[in-house]
Amino acid sequence: MRFLCTNDDGILAHGLDVLARAAGMIGEVTVVAPDREQSATSHSLTLHHPVRPVKRGERRWQVDGTPTDCVILAVQALMPDKPDFVLSGVNHGQNMGEDVLYSGTVAAAMEGLACGIPSIAFSFAGADLRAEVSLLDHQVELIAKLLRHLTSLDRIPRDTLLNVNLPPLRGQKVEGVRLTRLGTRHFSDSLQKMADPWGRDIYWIGGGKVHWTGDRDDSDIRAVQDGFVSVTPLHLDLTHHRMIADAGQWWRDL
Ligand code: MN
C-alpha cells in the first residue's frame, strides 16, 4: 500500500515523523510536506508565485507552499504512482468542531479526496503541547493499528474523509475508538492588542480561551475528554440539505 504523508506544521514537525513511522509499518511512505509552519492556512492554494520541491531523501520532499500545494504536487508530479491513501498530520493540536474550517491538516485530506484518493487527517488533541508532544512517541503502535483498520474498510463513502483526534494519553491508556460528530466551540479573548517597537498598534490573532458548547455524548470533544480516539467522517458538500427540503413555500414566494 502506498501512502502520501503531509501536514501543516512543516516537514520538521515531530507529528509528521510519528505518522510516517506508523504508516511505514503497513506500506510505502512518501513524504511531501511544507517547508515551514502552515497551520490555519486551511485549503489555500499558491497561485501567484511558483512552488519549488526540494528532495530531502528517498521519497521525501519539502515544498515552499501550503498543505494543499503539497498534495497536488505529490499526486500530479512527484509520485510515480498515485498513493492509495493521503494521510495528513499528526497535527500538533486538536482539530475538532470548527477547527476543521481553519485547519491545514484537514484541508490536505480534503485535497486528497478532491484528487479521488481516500484520505485521513490525524491530530493530537493535547492541551499543553510542549509538555505532551513526547506522548506521540507512545502512540505510534496505536496509529498503525488504527491505520490498518481504517485502510481495510470498504464502506467509507467516496466523498468522505476521516478526521481523527488522538487523546493526550500513552497508547495503552487509550480507552478505545468512537465514531463521532463535530462538536461546537467558540474562542474568547483570541485577539490581542499590542504595540510594535515604535509604539504603533498591532493585533495578534490567537491564544485566548476555548469554550465547548452544545456538547453531546457523540461529539469529538467528548470522546477525547473520555480518553477515546475520535474518528469523525467529514464530507465536502456544505449544502444545507434540510433547508432545501424544508424551503417549500418560502422559496416559491420569492
Ligand atoms: Mn498545525
Short mmCIF file of C-alpha atoms and ligand atoms in Angstrom, two decimals:
data_model
loop_
_atom_site.label_atom_id
_atom_site.label_comp_id
_atom_site.label_asym_id
_atom_site.label_seq_id
_atom_site.Cartn_x
_atom_site.Cartn_y
_atom_site.Cartn_z
CA MET A 1 0.00 0.00 0.00
CA ARG A 2 1.29 3.44 -0.93
CA PHE A 3 0.85 6.36 1.48
CA LEU A 4 1.37 10.04 0.91
CA CYS A 5 2.09 11.76 4.23
CA THR A 6 1.85 15.51 4.59
CA ASN A 7 0.98 18.02 7.31
CA ASP A 8 0.58 21.70 8.08
CA ASP A 9 3.18 22.00 10.85
CA GLY A 10 6.08 21.69 8.42
CA ILE A 11 8.41 18.90 7.39
CA LEU A 12 10.44 19.04 10.63
CA ALA A 13 7.39 18.51 12.87
CA HIS A 14 7.52 15.58 15.25
CA GLY A 15 3.94 14.59 14.45
CA LEU A 16 4.77 14.02 10.78
CA ASP A 17 7.64 11.77 11.76
CA VAL A 18 5.32 9.75 14.03
CA LEU A 19 2.72 9.41 11.26
CA ALA A 20 5.34 8.32 8.72
CA ARG A 21 6.73 5.74 11.17
CA ALA A 22 3.25 4.31 11.79
CA ALA A 23 2.36 4.24 8.07
CA GLY A 24 5.78 2.71 7.31
CA MET A 25 4.76 -0.37 9.33
CA ILE A 26 1.99 -1.01 6.79
CA GLY A 27 3.17 0.28 3.45
CA GLU A 28 5.48 2.51 1.46
CA VAL A 29 5.58 6.12 2.60
CA THR A 30 6.25 9.22 0.54
CA VAL A 31 6.51 12.48 2.47
CA VAL A 32 5.70 15.74 0.71
CA ALA A 33 5.32 18.49 3.28
CA PRO A 34 5.56 22.27 3.65
CA ASP A 35 9.00 23.69 4.46
CA ARG A 36 7.53 25.76 7.30
CA GLU A 37 4.58 26.23 9.63
CA GLN A 38 1.34 26.35 7.64
CA SER A 39 -1.17 25.81 10.44
CA ALA A 40 -4.55 27.52 9.95
CA THR A 41 -3.87 28.12 6.26
CA SER A 42 -6.95 26.00 5.57
CA HIS A 43 -7.40 24.99 1.92
CA SER A 44 -5.34 27.78 0.42
CA LEU A 45 -3.56 27.33 -2.86
CA THR A 46 -0.44 29.16 -4.04
CA LEU A 47 -1.39 30.79 -7.33
CA HIS A 48 0.75 33.91 -7.56
CA HIS A 49 4.25 32.51 -7.43
CA PRO A 50 5.78 29.15 -8.32
CA VAL A 51 6.38 26.42 -5.74
CA ARG A 52 9.65 24.53 -5.65
CA PRO A 53 10.01 20.94 -4.41
CA VAL A 54 13.36 20.16 -2.76
CA LYS A 55 14.33 16.50 -2.34
CA ARG A 56 15.28 15.70 1.28
CA GLY A 57 15.88 11.96 0.92
CA GLU A 58 14.32 8.94 -0.70
CA ARG A 59 10.59 9.62 -1.26
CA ARG A 60 10.87 12.78 0.85
CA TRP A 61 10.23 16.29 -0.43
CA GLN A 62 9.78 19.69 1.09
CA VAL A 63 7.75 22.33 -0.70
CA ASP A 64 7.62 26.09 -0.15
CA GLY A 65 3.83 26.01 -0.27
CA THR A 66 0.67 25.09 1.59
CA PRO A 67 -0.54 21.60 2.53
CA THR A 68 -2.90 21.71 -0.45
CA ASP A 69 0.02 22.58 -2.77
CA CYS A 70 1.92 19.60 -1.36
CA VAL A 71 -0.87 17.13 -2.15
CA ILE A 72 -1.27 18.46 -5.70
CA LEU A 73 2.48 18.32 -6.37
CA ALA A 74 2.80 14.86 -4.87
CA VAL A 75 -0.09 13.35 -6.79
CA GLN A 76 0.45 15.08 -10.12
CA ALA A 77 4.24 15.34 -10.27
CA LEU A 78 6.41 13.79 -7.57
CA MET A 79 4.98 10.32 -7.01
CA PRO A 80 5.36 7.94 -9.95
CA ASP A 81 2.12 6.20 -8.92
CA LYS A 82 -0.89 7.66 -7.17
CA PRO A 83 -1.00 6.91 -3.44
CA ASP A 84 -3.69 4.58 -2.12
CA PHE A 85 -4.23 6.93 0.83
CA VAL A 86 -3.38 10.52 1.70
CA LEU A 87 -2.53 10.87 5.39
CA SER A 88 -2.18 14.28 6.99
CA GLY A 89 -0.69 15.10 10.40
CA VAL A 90 -0.17 14.17 13.08
CA ASN A 91 -1.10 17.77 13.79
CA HIS A 92 0.32 19.36 16.91
CA GLY A 93 -3.03 20.28 18.42
CA GLN A 94 -6.64 19.23 18.15
CA ASN A 95 -8.79 19.66 15.06
CA MET A 96 -12.28 19.32 16.46
CA GLY A 97 -15.50 21.24 15.92
CA GLU A 98 -14.99 24.43 13.91
CA ASP A 99 -11.22 23.87 13.92
CA VAL A 100 -11.72 21.82 10.76
CA LEU A 101 -12.69 25.01 8.88
CA TYR A 102 -9.28 26.59 9.54
CA SER A 103 -7.08 23.53 9.63
CA GLY A 104 -4.39 22.96 7.01
CA THR A 105 -4.17 19.37 8.26
CA VAL A 106 -7.80 18.66 7.43
CA ALA A 107 -7.56 20.65 4.18
CA ALA A 108 -4.74 18.40 2.94
CA ALA A 109 -7.04 15.42 3.43
CA MET A 110 -9.79 17.32 1.61
CA GLU A 111 -7.43 17.87 -1.30
CA GLY A 112 -6.56 14.18 -1.32
CA LEU A 113 -10.26 13.45 -1.60
CA ALA A 114 -10.61 16.04 -4.38
CA CYS A 115 -7.90 14.06 -6.22
CA GLY A 116 -10.03 10.93 -5.83
CA ILE A 117 -7.87 9.37 -3.10
CA PRO A 118 -9.25 8.22 0.27
CA SER A 119 -7.78 10.48 2.95
CA ILE A 120 -7.36 10.61 6.70
CA ALA A 121 -6.37 13.57 8.89
CA PHE A 122 -4.72 12.93 12.27
CA SER A 123 -4.43 15.42 15.12
CA PHE A 124 -3.00 15.13 18.61
CA ALA A 125 -5.51 16.71 20.95
CA GLY A 126 -3.13 17.73 23.72
CA ALA A 127 -3.75 20.95 25.62
CA ASP A 128 -0.14 21.62 26.61
CA LEU A 129 1.82 20.60 23.55
CA ARG A 130 5.25 21.46 24.92
CA ALA A 131 4.70 19.05 27.78
CA GLU A 132 2.76 16.41 25.91
CA VAL A 133 4.17 16.14 22.41
CA SER A 134 6.53 13.35 23.51
CA LEU A 135 3.37 11.32 24.23
CA LEU A 136 3.08 10.98 20.47
CA ASP A 137 6.01 8.56 20.53
CA HIS A 138 3.86 6.28 22.66
CA GLN A 139 1.08 6.33 20.06
CA VAL A 140 2.95 5.00 17.00
CA GLU A 141 1.61 1.46 17.54
CA LEU A 142 -1.89 2.80 18.19
CA ILE A 143 -1.83 4.87 15.00
CA ALA A 144 -0.52 1.90 13.00
CA LYS A 145 -3.29 -0.31 14.39
CA LEU A 146 -5.89 2.33 13.57
CA LEU A 147 -4.46 2.76 10.08
CA ARG A 148 -4.51 -0.96 9.45
CA HIS A 149 -8.19 -0.99 10.32
CA LEU A 150 -9.25 2.22 8.55
CA THR A 151 -7.41 1.38 5.34
CA SER A 152 -9.09 -2.01 5.20
CA LEU A 153 -12.64 -0.62 5.48
CA ASP A 154 -14.60 -0.94 2.27
CA ARG A 155 -17.57 1.10 3.42
CA ILE A 156 -16.10 4.62 3.58
CA PRO A 157 -18.16 6.61 1.06
CA ARG A 158 -16.06 8.02 -1.76
CA ASP A 159 -16.79 11.63 -0.84
CA THR A 160 -15.80 11.20 2.81
CA LEU A 161 -12.60 11.85 4.69
CA LEU A 162 -11.88 10.68 8.21
CA ASN A 163 -10.85 13.22 10.82
CA VAL A 164 -9.02 11.50 13.67
CA ASN A 165 -8.22 13.17 17.01
CA LEU A 166 -5.92 11.33 19.40
CA PRO A 167 -6.32 11.86 23.17
CA PRO A 168 -3.18 13.00 25.04
CA LEU A 169 -2.52 9.62 26.64
CA ARG A 170 0.04 6.87 26.28
CA GLY A 171 -1.15 4.37 23.69
CA GLN A 172 -2.03 1.61 26.16
CA LYS A 173 -4.10 4.05 28.27
CA VAL A 174 -6.40 4.97 25.38
CA GLU A 175 -9.91 3.67 26.11
CA GLY A 176 -10.88 2.81 22.55
CA VAL A 177 -12.24 4.43 19.41
CA ARG A 178 -15.52 6.33 18.96
CA LEU A 179 -17.22 7.35 15.75
CA THR A 180 -18.21 10.97 16.43
CA ARG A 181 -19.78 14.14 15.07
CA LEU A 182 -18.17 17.58 15.14
CA GLY A 183 -18.63 19.46 18.40
CA THR A 184 -19.13 23.21 18.64
CA ARG A 185 -16.75 25.71 20.17
CA HIS A 186 -16.02 29.37 20.26
CA PHE A 187 -12.95 31.34 21.21
CA SER A 188 -12.92 34.31 23.54
CA ASP A 189 -10.11 36.82 24.02
CA SER A 190 -8.35 35.49 20.93
CA LEU A 191 -7.41 38.93 19.62
CA GLN A 192 -4.57 40.61 21.49
CA LYS A 193 -3.82 44.31 21.08
CA MET A 194 -0.13 45.09 21.38
CA ALA A 195 2.35 47.76 20.42
CA ASP A 196 5.14 47.35 17.89
CA PRO A 197 8.68 48.57 18.78
CA TRP A 198 7.67 52.04 17.53
CA GLY A 199 4.57 52.22 19.73
CA ARG A 200 2.08 51.66 16.94
CA ASP A 201 -0.98 49.46 17.49
CA ILE A 202 -0.78 45.90 16.23
CA TYR A 203 -3.06 42.93 16.78
CA TRP A 204 -2.17 39.29 17.19
CA ILE A 205 -4.84 36.69 16.46
CA GLY A 206 -4.54 33.54 18.53
CA GLY A 207 -4.48 32.19 22.06
CA GLY A 208 -7.49 33.01 24.21
CA LYS A 209 -9.88 30.53 25.73
CA VAL A 210 -11.86 27.80 24.03
CA HIS A 211 -15.42 27.17 25.18
CA TRP A 212 -17.15 23.99 24.05
CA THR A 213 -20.87 24.46 23.66
CA GLY A 214 -23.66 22.19 22.53
CA ASP A 215 -21.56 19.32 23.88
CA ARG A 216 -23.13 15.97 23.11
CA ASP A 217 -22.29 12.43 24.08
CA ASP A 218 -21.37 11.62 20.49
CA SER A 219 -19.15 14.68 19.87
CA ASP A 220 -15.45 14.63 19.06
CA ILE A 221 -14.57 16.70 22.12
CA ARG A 222 -16.44 14.36 24.47
CA ALA A 223 -14.68 11.30 23.03
CA VAL A 224 -11.24 12.84 23.57
CA GLN A 225 -12.18 14.06 27.07
CA ASP A 226 -13.26 10.49 27.89
CA GLY A 227 -9.89 9.16 26.70
CA PHE A 228 -11.05 7.77 23.35
CA VAL A 229 -9.73 8.25 19.85
CA SER A 230 -12.32 10.32 17.96
CA VAL A 231 -12.99 9.44 14.31
CA THR A 232 -15.33 11.91 12.57
CA PRO A 233 -16.40 11.27 8.99
CA LEU A 234 -16.48 14.56 7.05
CA HIS A 235 -17.73 15.30 3.59
CA LEU A 236 -17.06 18.30 1.41
CA ASP A 237 -20.65 19.13 0.47
CA LEU A 238 -21.52 22.19 2.60
CA THR A 239 -25.05 22.39 1.19
CA HIS A 240 -27.71 22.62 3.89
CA HIS A 241 -29.89 19.82 2.51
CA ARG A 242 -32.54 20.12 5.22
CA MET A 243 -33.15 23.76 4.37
CA ILE A 244 -33.75 22.86 0.72
CA ALA A 245 -36.13 20.11 1.78
CA ASP A 246 -37.95 22.44 4.21
CA ALA A 247 -37.92 25.56 2.00
CA GLY A 248 -41.22 24.74 0.29
CA GLN A 249 -43.48 27.79 0.15
CA TRP A 250 -40.79 30.23 1.25
CA TRP A 251 -38.86 29.53 -1.92
CA ARG A 252 -41.94 29.75 -4.17
CA ASP A 253 -42.85 33.13 -2.61
CA LEU A 254 -39.54 34.69 -3.67
MN MN B 1 -0.86 22.50 12.56
#
